CSV table of C-alpha atoms in Angstrom, one decimal:
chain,number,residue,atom,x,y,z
A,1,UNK,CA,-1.4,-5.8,7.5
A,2,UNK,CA,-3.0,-7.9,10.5
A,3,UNK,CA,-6.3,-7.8,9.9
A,4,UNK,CA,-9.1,-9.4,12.5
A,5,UNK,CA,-12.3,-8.6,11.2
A,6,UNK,CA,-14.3,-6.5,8.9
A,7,UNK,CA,-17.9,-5.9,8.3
A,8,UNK,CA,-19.7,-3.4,5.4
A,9,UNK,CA,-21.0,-0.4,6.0
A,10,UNK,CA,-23.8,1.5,4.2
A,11,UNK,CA,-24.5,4.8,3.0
A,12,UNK,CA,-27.5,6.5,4.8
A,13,UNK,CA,-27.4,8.7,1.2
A,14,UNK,CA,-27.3,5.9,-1.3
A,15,UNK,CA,-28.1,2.8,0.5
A,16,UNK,CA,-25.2,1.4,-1.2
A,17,UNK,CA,-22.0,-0.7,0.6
A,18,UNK,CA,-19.7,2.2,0.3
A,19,UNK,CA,-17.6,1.6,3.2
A,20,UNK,CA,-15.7,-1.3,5.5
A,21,UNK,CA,-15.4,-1.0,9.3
A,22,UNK,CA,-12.6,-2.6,9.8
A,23,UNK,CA,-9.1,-3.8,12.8
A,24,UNK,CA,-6.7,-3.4,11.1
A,25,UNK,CA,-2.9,-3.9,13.2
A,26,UNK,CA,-4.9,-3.4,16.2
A,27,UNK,CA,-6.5,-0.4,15.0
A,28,UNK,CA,-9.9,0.1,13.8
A,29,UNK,CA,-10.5,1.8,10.9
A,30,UNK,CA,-13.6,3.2,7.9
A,31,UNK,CA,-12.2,2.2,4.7
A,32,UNK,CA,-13.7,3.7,1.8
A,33,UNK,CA,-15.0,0.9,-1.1
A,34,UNK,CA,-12.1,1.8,-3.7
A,35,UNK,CA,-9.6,-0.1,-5.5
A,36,UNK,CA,-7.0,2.1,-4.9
A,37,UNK,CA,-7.4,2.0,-1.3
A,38,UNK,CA,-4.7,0.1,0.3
A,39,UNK,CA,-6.4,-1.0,2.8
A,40,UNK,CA,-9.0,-2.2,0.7
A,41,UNK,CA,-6.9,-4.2,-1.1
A,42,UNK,CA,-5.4,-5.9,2.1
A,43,UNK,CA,-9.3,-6.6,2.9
A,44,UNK,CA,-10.5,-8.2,-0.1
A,45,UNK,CA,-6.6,-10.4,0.2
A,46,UNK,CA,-8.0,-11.4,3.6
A,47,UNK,CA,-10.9,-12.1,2.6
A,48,UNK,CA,-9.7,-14.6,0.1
A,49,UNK,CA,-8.2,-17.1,2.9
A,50,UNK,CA,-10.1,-20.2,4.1
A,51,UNK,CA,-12.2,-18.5,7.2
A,52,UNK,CA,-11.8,-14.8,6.8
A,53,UNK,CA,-15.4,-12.7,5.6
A,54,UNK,CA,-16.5,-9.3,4.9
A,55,UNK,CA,-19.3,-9.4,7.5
A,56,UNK,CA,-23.0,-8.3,5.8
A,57,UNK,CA,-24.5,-5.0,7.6
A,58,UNK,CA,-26.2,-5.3,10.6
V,1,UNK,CA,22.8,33.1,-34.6
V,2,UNK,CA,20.3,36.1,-34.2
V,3,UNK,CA,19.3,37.5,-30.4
V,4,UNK,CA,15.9,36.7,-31.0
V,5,UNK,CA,17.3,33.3,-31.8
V,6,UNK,CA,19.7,33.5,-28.4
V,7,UNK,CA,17.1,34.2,-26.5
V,8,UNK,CA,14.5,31.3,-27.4
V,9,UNK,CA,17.5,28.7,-27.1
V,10,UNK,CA,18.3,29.9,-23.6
V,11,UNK,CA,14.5,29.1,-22.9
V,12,UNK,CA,14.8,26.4,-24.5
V,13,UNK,CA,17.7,25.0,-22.2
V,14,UNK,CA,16.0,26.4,-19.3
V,15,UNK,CA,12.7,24.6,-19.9
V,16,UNK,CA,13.6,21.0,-20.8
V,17,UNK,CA,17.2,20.6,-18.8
V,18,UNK,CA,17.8,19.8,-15.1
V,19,UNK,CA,18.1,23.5,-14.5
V,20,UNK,CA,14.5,24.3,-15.3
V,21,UNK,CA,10.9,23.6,-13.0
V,22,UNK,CA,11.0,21.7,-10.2
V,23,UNK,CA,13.5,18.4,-10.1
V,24,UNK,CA,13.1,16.5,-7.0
V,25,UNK,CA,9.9,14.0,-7.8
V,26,UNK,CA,9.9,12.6,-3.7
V,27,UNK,CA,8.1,14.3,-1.8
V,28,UNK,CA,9.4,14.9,1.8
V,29,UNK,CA,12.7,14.0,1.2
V,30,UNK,CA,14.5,16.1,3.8
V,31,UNK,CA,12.6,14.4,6.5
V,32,UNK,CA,10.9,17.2,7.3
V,33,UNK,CA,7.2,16.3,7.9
V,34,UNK,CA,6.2,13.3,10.5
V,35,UNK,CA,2.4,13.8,11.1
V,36,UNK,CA,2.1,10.8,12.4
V,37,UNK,CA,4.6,10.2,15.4
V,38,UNK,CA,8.1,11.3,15.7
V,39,UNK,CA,9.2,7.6,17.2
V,40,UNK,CA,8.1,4.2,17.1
V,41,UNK,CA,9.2,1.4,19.0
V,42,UNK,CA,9.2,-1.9,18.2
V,43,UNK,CA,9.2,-2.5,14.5
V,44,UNK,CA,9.9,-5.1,12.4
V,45,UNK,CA,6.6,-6.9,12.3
V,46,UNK,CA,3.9,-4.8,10.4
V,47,UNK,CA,4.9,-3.3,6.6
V,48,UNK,CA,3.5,0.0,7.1
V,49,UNK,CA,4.1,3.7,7.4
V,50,UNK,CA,5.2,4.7,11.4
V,51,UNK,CA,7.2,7.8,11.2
V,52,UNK,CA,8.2,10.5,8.9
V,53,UNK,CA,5.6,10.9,5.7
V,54,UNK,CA,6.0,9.0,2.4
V,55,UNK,CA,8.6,6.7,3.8
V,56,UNK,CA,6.9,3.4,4.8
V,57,UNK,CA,8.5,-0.2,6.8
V,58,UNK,CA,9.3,-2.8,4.0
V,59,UNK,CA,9.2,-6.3,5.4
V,60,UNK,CA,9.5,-9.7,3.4
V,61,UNK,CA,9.2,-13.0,4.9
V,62,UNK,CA,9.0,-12.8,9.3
V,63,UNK,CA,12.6,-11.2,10.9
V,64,UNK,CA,12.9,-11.1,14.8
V,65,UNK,CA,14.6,-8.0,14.7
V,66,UNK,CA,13.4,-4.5,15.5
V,67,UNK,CA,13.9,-1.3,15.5
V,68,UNK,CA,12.9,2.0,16.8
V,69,UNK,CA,12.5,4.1,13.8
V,70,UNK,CA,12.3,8.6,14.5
V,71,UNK,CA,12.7,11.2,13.0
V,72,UNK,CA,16.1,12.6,14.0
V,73,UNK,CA,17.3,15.7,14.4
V,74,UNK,CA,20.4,14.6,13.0
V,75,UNK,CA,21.8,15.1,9.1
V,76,UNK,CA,24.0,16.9,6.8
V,77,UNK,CA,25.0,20.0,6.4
V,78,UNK,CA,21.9,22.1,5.9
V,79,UNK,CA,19.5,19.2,6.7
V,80,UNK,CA,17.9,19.5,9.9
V,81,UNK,CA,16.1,16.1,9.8
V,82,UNK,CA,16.8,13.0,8.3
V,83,UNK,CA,15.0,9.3,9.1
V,84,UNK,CA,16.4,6.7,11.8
V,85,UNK,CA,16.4,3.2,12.5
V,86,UNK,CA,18.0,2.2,15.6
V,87,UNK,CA,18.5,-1.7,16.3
V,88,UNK,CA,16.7,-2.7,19.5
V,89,UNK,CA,16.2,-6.5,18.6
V,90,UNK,CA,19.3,-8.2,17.2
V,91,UNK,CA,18.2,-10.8,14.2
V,92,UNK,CA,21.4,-12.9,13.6
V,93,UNK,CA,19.7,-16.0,12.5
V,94,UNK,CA,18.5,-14.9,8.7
V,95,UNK,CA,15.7,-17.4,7.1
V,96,UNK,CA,16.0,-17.0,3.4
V,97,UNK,CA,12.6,-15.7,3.1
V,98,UNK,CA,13.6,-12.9,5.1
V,99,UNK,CA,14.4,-8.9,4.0
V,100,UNK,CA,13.6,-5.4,5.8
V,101,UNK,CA,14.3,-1.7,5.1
V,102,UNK,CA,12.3,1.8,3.7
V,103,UNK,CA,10.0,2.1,1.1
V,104,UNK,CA,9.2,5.3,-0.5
V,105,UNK,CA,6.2,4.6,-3.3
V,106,UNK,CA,5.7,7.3,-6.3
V,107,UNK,CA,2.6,7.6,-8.8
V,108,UNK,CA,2.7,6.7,-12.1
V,109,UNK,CA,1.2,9.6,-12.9
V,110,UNK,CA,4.0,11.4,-11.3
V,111,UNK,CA,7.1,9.5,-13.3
V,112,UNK,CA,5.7,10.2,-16.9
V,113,UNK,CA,8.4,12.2,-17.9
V,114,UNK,CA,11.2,9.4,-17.7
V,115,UNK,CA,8.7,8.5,-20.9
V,116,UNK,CA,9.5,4.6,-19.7
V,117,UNK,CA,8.7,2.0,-22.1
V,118,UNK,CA,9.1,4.3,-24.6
V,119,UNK,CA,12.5,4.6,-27.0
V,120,UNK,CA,12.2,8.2,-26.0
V,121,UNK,CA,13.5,7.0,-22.3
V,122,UNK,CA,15.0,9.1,-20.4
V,123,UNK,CA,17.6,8.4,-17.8
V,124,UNK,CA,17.5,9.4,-14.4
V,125,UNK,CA,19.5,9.6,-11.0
V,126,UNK,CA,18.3,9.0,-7.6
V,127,UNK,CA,20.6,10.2,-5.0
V,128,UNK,CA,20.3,10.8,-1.1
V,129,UNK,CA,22.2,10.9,2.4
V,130,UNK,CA,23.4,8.1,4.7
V,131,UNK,CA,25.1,7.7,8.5
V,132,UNK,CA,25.5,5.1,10.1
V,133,UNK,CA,27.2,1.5,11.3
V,134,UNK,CA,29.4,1.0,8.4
V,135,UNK,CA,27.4,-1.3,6.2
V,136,UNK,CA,27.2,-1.9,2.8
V,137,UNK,CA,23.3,-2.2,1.8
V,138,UNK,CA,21.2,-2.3,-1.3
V,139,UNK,CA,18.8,0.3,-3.3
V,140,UNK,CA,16.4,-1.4,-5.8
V,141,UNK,CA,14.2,0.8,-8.0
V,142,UNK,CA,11.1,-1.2,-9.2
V,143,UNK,CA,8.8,0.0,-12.0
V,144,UNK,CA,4.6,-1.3,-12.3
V,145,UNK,CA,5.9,-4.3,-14.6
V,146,UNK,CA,7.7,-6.3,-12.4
V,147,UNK,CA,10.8,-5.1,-13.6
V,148,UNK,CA,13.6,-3.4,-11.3
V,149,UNK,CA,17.5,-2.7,-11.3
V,150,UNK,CA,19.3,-2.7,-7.9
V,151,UNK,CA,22.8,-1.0,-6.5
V,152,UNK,CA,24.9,-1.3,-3.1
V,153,UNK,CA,25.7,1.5,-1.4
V,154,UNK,CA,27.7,1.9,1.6
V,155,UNK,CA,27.1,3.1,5.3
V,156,UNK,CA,30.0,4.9,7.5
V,157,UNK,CA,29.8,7.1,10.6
V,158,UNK,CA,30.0,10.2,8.5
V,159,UNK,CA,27.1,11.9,6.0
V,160,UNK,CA,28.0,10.8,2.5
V,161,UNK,CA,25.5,11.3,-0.3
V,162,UNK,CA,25.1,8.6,-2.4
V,163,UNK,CA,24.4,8.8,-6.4
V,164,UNK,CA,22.9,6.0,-8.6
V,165,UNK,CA,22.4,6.6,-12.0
V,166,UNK,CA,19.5,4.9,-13.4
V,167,UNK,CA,19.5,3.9,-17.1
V,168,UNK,CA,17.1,4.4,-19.5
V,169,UNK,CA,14.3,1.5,-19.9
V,170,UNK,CA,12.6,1.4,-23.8
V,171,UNK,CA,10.4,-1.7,-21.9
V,172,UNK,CA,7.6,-1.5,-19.6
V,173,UNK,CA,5.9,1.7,-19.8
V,174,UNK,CA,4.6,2.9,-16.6
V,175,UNK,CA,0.9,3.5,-16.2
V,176,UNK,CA,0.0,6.8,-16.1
V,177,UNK,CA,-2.5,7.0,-12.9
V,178,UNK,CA,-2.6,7.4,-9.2
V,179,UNK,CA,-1.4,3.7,-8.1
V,180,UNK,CA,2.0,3.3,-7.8
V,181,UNK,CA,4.4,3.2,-10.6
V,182,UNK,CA,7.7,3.5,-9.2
V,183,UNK,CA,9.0,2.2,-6.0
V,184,UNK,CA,12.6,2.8,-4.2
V,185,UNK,CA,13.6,0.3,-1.8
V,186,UNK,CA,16.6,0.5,1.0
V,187,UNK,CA,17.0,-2.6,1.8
V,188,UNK,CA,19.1,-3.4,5.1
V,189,UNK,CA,18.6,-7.4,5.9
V,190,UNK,CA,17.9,-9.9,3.0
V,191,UNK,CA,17.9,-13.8,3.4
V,192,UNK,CA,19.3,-16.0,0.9
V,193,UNK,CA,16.3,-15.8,-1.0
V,194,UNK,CA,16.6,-12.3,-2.3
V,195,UNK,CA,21.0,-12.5,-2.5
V,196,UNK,CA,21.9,-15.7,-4.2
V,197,UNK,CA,21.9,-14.6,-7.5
V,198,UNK,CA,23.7,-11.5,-9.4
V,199,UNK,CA,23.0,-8.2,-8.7
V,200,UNK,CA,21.9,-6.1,-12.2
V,201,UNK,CA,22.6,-2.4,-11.7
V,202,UNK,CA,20.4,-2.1,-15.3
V,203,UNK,CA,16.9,-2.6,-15.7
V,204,UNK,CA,15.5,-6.1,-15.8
V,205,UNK,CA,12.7,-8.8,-14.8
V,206,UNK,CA,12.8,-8.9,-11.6
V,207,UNK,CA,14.1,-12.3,-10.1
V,208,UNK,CA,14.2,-12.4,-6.4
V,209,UNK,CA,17.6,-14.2,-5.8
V,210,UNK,CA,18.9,-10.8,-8.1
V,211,UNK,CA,17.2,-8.3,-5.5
V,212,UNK,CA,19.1,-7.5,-2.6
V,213,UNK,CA,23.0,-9.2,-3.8
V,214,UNK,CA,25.4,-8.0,-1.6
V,215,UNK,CA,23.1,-6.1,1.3
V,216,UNK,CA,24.7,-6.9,4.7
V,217,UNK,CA,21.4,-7.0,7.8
V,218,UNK,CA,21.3,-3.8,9.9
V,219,UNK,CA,19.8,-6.4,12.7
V,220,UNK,CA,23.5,-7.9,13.0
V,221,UNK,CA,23.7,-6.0,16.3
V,222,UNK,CA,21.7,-3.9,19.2
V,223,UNK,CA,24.2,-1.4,17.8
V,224,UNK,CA,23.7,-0.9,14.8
V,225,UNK,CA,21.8,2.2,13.2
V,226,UNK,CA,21.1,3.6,10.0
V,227,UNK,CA,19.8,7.4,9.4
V,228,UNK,CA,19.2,8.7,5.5
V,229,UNK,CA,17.7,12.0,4.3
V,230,UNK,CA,18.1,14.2,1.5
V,231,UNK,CA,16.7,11.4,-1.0
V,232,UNK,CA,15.9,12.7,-4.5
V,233,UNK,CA,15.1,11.5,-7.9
V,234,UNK,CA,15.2,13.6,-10.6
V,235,UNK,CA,15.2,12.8,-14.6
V,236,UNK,CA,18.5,13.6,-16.1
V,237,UNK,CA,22.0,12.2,-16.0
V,238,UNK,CA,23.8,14.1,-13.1
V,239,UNK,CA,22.7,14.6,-9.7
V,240,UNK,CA,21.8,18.1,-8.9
V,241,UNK,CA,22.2,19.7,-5.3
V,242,UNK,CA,19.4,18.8,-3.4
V,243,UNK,CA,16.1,21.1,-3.9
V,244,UNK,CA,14.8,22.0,-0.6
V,245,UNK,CA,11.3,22.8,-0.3
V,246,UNK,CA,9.3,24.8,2.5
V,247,UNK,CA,8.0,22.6,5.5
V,248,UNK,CA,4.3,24.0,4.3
V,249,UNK,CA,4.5,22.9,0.6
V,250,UNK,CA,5.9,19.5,1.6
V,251,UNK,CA,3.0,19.4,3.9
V,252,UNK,CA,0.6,19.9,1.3
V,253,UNK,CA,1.8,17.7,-0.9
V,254,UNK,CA,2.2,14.8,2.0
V,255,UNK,CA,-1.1,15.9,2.8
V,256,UNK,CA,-2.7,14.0,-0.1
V,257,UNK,CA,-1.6,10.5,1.5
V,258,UNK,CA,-2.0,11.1,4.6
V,259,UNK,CA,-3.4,13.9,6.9
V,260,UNK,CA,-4.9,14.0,10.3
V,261,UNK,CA,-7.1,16.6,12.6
V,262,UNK,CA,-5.4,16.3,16.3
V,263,UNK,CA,-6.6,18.1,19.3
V,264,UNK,CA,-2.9,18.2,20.5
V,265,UNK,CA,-1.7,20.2,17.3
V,266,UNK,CA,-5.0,21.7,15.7
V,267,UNK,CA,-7.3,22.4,18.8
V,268,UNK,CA,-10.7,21.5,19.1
V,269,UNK,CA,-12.5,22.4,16.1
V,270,UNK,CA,-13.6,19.2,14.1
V,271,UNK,CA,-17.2,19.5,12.4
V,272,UNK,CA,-20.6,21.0,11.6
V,273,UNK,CA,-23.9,19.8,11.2
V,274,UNK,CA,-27.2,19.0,12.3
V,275,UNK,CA,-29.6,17.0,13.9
V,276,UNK,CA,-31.6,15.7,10.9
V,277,UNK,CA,-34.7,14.5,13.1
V,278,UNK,CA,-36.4,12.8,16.0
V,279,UNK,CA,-35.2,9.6,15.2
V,280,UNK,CA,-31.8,10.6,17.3
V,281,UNK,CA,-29.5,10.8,14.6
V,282,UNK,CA,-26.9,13.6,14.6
V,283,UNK,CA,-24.8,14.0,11.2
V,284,UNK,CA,-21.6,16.2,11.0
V,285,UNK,CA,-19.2,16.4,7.8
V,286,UNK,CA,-16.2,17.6,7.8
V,287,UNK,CA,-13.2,18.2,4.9
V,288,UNK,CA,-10.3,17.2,4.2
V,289,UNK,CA,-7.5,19.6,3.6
V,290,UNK,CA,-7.5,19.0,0.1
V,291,UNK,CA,-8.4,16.1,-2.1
V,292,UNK,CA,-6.4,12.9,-1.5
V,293,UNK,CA,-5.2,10.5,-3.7
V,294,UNK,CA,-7.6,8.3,-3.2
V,295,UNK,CA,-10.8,7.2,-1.3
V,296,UNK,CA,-9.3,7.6,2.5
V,297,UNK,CA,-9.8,5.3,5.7
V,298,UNK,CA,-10.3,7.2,8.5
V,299,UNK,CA,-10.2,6.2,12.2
V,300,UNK,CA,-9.9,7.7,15.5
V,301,UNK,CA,-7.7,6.4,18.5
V,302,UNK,CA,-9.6,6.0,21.3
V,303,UNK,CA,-9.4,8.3,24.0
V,304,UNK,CA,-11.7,8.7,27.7
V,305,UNK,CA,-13.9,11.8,26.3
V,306,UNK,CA,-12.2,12.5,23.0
V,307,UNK,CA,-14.8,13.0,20.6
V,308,UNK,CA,-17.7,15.9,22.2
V,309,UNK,CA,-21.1,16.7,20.5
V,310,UNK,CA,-22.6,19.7,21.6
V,311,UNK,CA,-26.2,20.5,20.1
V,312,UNK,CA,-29.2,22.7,21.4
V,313,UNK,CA,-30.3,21.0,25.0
V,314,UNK,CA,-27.2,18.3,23.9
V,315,UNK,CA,-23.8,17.6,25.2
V,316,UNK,CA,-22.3,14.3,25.3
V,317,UNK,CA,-18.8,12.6,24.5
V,318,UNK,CA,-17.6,9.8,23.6
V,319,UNK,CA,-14.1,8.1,23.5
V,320,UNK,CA,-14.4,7.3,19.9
V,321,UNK,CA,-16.8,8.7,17.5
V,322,UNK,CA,-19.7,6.5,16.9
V,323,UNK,CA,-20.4,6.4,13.4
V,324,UNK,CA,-17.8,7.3,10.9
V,325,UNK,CA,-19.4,7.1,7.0
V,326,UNK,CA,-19.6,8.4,3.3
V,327,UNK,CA,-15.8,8.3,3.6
V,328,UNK,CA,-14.3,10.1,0.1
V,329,UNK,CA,-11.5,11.9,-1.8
V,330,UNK,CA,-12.5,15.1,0.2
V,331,UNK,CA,-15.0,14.8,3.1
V,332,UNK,CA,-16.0,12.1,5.5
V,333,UNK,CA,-19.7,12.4,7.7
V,334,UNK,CA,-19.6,11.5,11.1
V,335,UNK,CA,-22.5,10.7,13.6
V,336,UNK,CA,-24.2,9.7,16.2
V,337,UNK,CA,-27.2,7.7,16.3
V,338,UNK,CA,-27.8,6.7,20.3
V,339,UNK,CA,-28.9,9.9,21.6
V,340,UNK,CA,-32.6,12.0,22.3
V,341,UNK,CA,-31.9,15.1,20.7
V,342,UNK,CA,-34.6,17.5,18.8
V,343,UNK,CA,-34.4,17.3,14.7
V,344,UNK,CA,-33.9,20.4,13.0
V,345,UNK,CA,-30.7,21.7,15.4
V,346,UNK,CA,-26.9,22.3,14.3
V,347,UNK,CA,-24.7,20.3,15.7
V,348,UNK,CA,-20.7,20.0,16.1
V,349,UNK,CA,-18.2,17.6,17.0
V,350,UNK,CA,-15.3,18.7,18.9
V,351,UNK,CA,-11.8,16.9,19.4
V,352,UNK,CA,-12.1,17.0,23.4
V,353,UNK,CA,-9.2,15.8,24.8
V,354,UNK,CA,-5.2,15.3,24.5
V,355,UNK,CA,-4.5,12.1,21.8
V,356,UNK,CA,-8.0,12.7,20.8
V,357,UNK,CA,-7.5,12.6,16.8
V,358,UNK,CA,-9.2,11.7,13.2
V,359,UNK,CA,-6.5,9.8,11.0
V,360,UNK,CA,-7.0,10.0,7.1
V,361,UNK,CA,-5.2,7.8,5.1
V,362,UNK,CA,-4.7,6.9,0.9
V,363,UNK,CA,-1.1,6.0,0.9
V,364,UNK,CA,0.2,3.9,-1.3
C-alpha cells in the first residue's frame, strides 16, 4: 500500500482516537483503530519509517 | 450388524466424510461476485484486491509488468465466470527480488478442522480451473507459522482442473481467530530469489529460494494470459466435484470483507439521522449488511454532488461526505458539521449521483 498521509480521528461519543483518516493508493480512506485492520497495520508500518507520522487531531 | 447399528454408521459416514456438510472452505470460488469493478487496468504495482471478491494482487519486490485483471465470462463447463489476467506490460528483464500472481487469504478460524499442528492432521486437497498461454506456474499454500509447501501446475489453451494434494502437518497449529491462517498463492513471475532452491511439495519452513522453483513469468509477452476459477479446498484426500453455491450466499459471505452501498447498483437510500443541535452538526448512521470481520475502513470516491443531505429547511450536497466516524464491525456515523441547520430535525444522506458510493472494507 502507498500511503501519503494519515491523521487521528476522534470519537464525538468517547472522546477517544478511534479512527485514522487516511490516502491510501490515492484514495482516501476512515480506518477504524483495530489490529486486525489491514490498513491499519500498513499505517502503523508507515509510520515506522524515518519521516512518516500519524498526524495529532486538529 | 443390527439396523439400528446400520443406520447410525451411515450417519456416521455421512457426517465426518467428504460427502457430508459443506466442503469447499473458499469463498467465491467460481468467480462469481466482483463488487468492486469487473476490470482493472494497469496492475502490477499495488498488492491489493481490484476485481473479483476474495482474490487479491500478490506482488514481491517492483516488476514492470502489468496486467488488466476482469472478471471473465469465460470458464469451464458449468462455470460462467472465472478470473483474468491479460498481459498489457511485457516484464522480460526479472530482478531476483521480483514475483507476482493471486492471493486468496482464509481465517484461521475457518481451517480448524485440518486439526494442523496436531498429530490428529488431517490432509487436504486444493484443486481449481486454469486457461491460458501454456505455462507452467506455481501454487504455494502457506500456514500462520511461516511454514508452506509449494506445487507447479501447468497452463494450456484448454480448461484443465488442477488437483494438489496437501499432506498432513503434526507442526504449526494454526491459530484459531479471524486473521489469517491459511494463504494460497498462484504465483506467475518469480525472480531468482524465490526459484533458486528446491521446490518441497510437503510442508516445511519456508525458505524463499524453495518458493516459486520452477514458475515460468506470465509477463514474458503482451500475449500472454492466464484465467482460473473453480478453486476449492476441501479437507480429505480426493478432490470432490466442485460445490457450487448461489450468487446470494457467496454474496453474503464475501460480504463480511468487503461490501459497498452504490447509487449505480442500490439506488439512493444511504442513511438516517438527525440534527443533534444548533451548533450545525448533522449525524447519520448507517449499517452494514452484516457484521464484518473486522473493524472496516470506509471511504467514498469522490463524485460532483454525490453525497445529498436533506433536513427540515436543509438541502445540500457534497462530492464526498464530510465527516466519516465511529467506524465498526456493523455501523459507521457520517456527518456534517459546516452547515446552519435547526437541532432537533431528522436528517438523511442520500447517494446522489452515478459512481457516487460508500466502500467498506476488513479483508485480509
Amino acid at each position: 500500500m502507498n500511503i501519503t498521509s494519515a491523521q487521528y480521528q476522534q470519537s464525538d461519543v468517547t472522546n477517544q482516537n478511534d479512527s485514522i483518516k487516511a490516502t491510501i493508493d490515492g484514495e482516501v480512506w476512515v480506518v477504524g483503530i483495530d489490529p486486525d485492520n489491514r490498513h491499519y497495520q500498513a499505517i502503523l508500518e508507515w509510520a515506522k519509517i524515518d519521516g512518516n507520522t500519524i498526524e495529532e487531531v486538529d | 450388524m443390527t439396523k439400528a447399528a446400520e443406520l447410525a454408521k451411515m450417519g456416521e459416514v455421512l457426517t465426518n466424510s467428504q460427502i457430508g456438510g459443506r466442503r469447499n472452505i473458499v469463498i467465491n470460488g467460481a468467480m462469481n461476485v466482483a463488487q468492486r469493478s469487473t476490470s482493472v487496468t494497469g496492475i502490477g504495482a499495488t498488492a491489493t484486491y481490484f476485481t473479483v471478491d476474495r482474490l487479491g494482487v500478490a506482488i514481491n519486490g517492483t516488476t514492470a509488468g502489468r496486467v488488466t485483471m476482469s472478471q471473465a465470462s469465460d470458464g469451464p463447463s458449468g462455470f460462467a465466470n472465472s478470473m483474468k489476467y491479460d498481459v498489457t506490460t511485457a516484464d522480460t528483464s526479472i530482478a531476483s527480488s521480483e514475483s507476482f500472481g493471486c492471493i486468496y487469504r482464509i481465517e484461521g478460524q475457518d481451517v480448524q478442522q485440518f486439526k494442523k499442528g496436531t498429530s490428529d492432521a488431517e490432509r487436504g486437497v486444493l484443486s481449481f480451473y486454469v486457461k491460458g498461454t501454456a505455462k507452467t506456474f506455481v501454487v504455494e499454500i502457506r500456514d500462520d507459522n511461516s511454514r508452506q509447501q509449494s506445487h507447479t501446475f501447468s497452463v494450456t489453451s484448454e480448461w484443465s482442473r488442477v488437483v494438489i494434494p496437501i499432506t498432513a502437518d503434526t507442526t504449526g497449529a494454526i491459530d484459531d481467530d479471524n486473521t489469517t491462517g491459511l494463504t494460497l498463492v498462484w504465483w506467475l513471475h518469480a525472480g531468482t530469489d524465490f526459484t533458486s532452491g528446491t521446490i518441497s511439495n510437503d510442508w516445511v519452513s519456508s525458505v524463499n529460494a524453495n518458493r516459486m522453483v520452477g514458475c515460468e513469468s506470465i509477463f514474458s509477452s503482451t500475449d500472454n494470459e492466464f484465467f482460473i476459477t473453480g478453486v476449492q479446498l476441501e479437507v480429505g484426500s480426493q478432490a470432490t466435484p466442485f460445490e457450487h453455491r448461489s450468487v446470494g450466499e457467496e454474496l453474503r459471505l464475501c460480504n463480511r470483507y468487503y461490501q459497498e452501498y452504490n447509487y449505480d447498483r442500490h439506488g439512493y437510500n444511504l442513511a438516517n439521522g438527525h440534527a443533534v443541535n444548533n451548533s450545525q452538526s448533522i449525524y447519520t448512521y448507517t449499517y452494514y449488511g452484516g457484521e464484518m470481520r473486522a473493524t472496516a475502513s470506509v471511504s467514498t470516491p469522490s463524485v460532483s454532488n454525490g453525497y445529498r443531505f436533506l433536513l427540515f429547511n436543509y438541502d445540500h450536497s457534497h462530492s464526498t461526505i464530510p465527516n466519516i466516524d465511529n467506524p465498526s464491525r456493523l455501523s459507521v456515523q457520517f456527518g456534517n458539521n459546516q452547515n446552519t441547520i435547526v437541532g432537533g430535525h431528522g436528517a438523511r444522506l442520500f447517494l446522489n449521483a452515478s459512481g457516487a458510493k460508500v466502500k467498506f472494507d476488513a479483508e485480509l
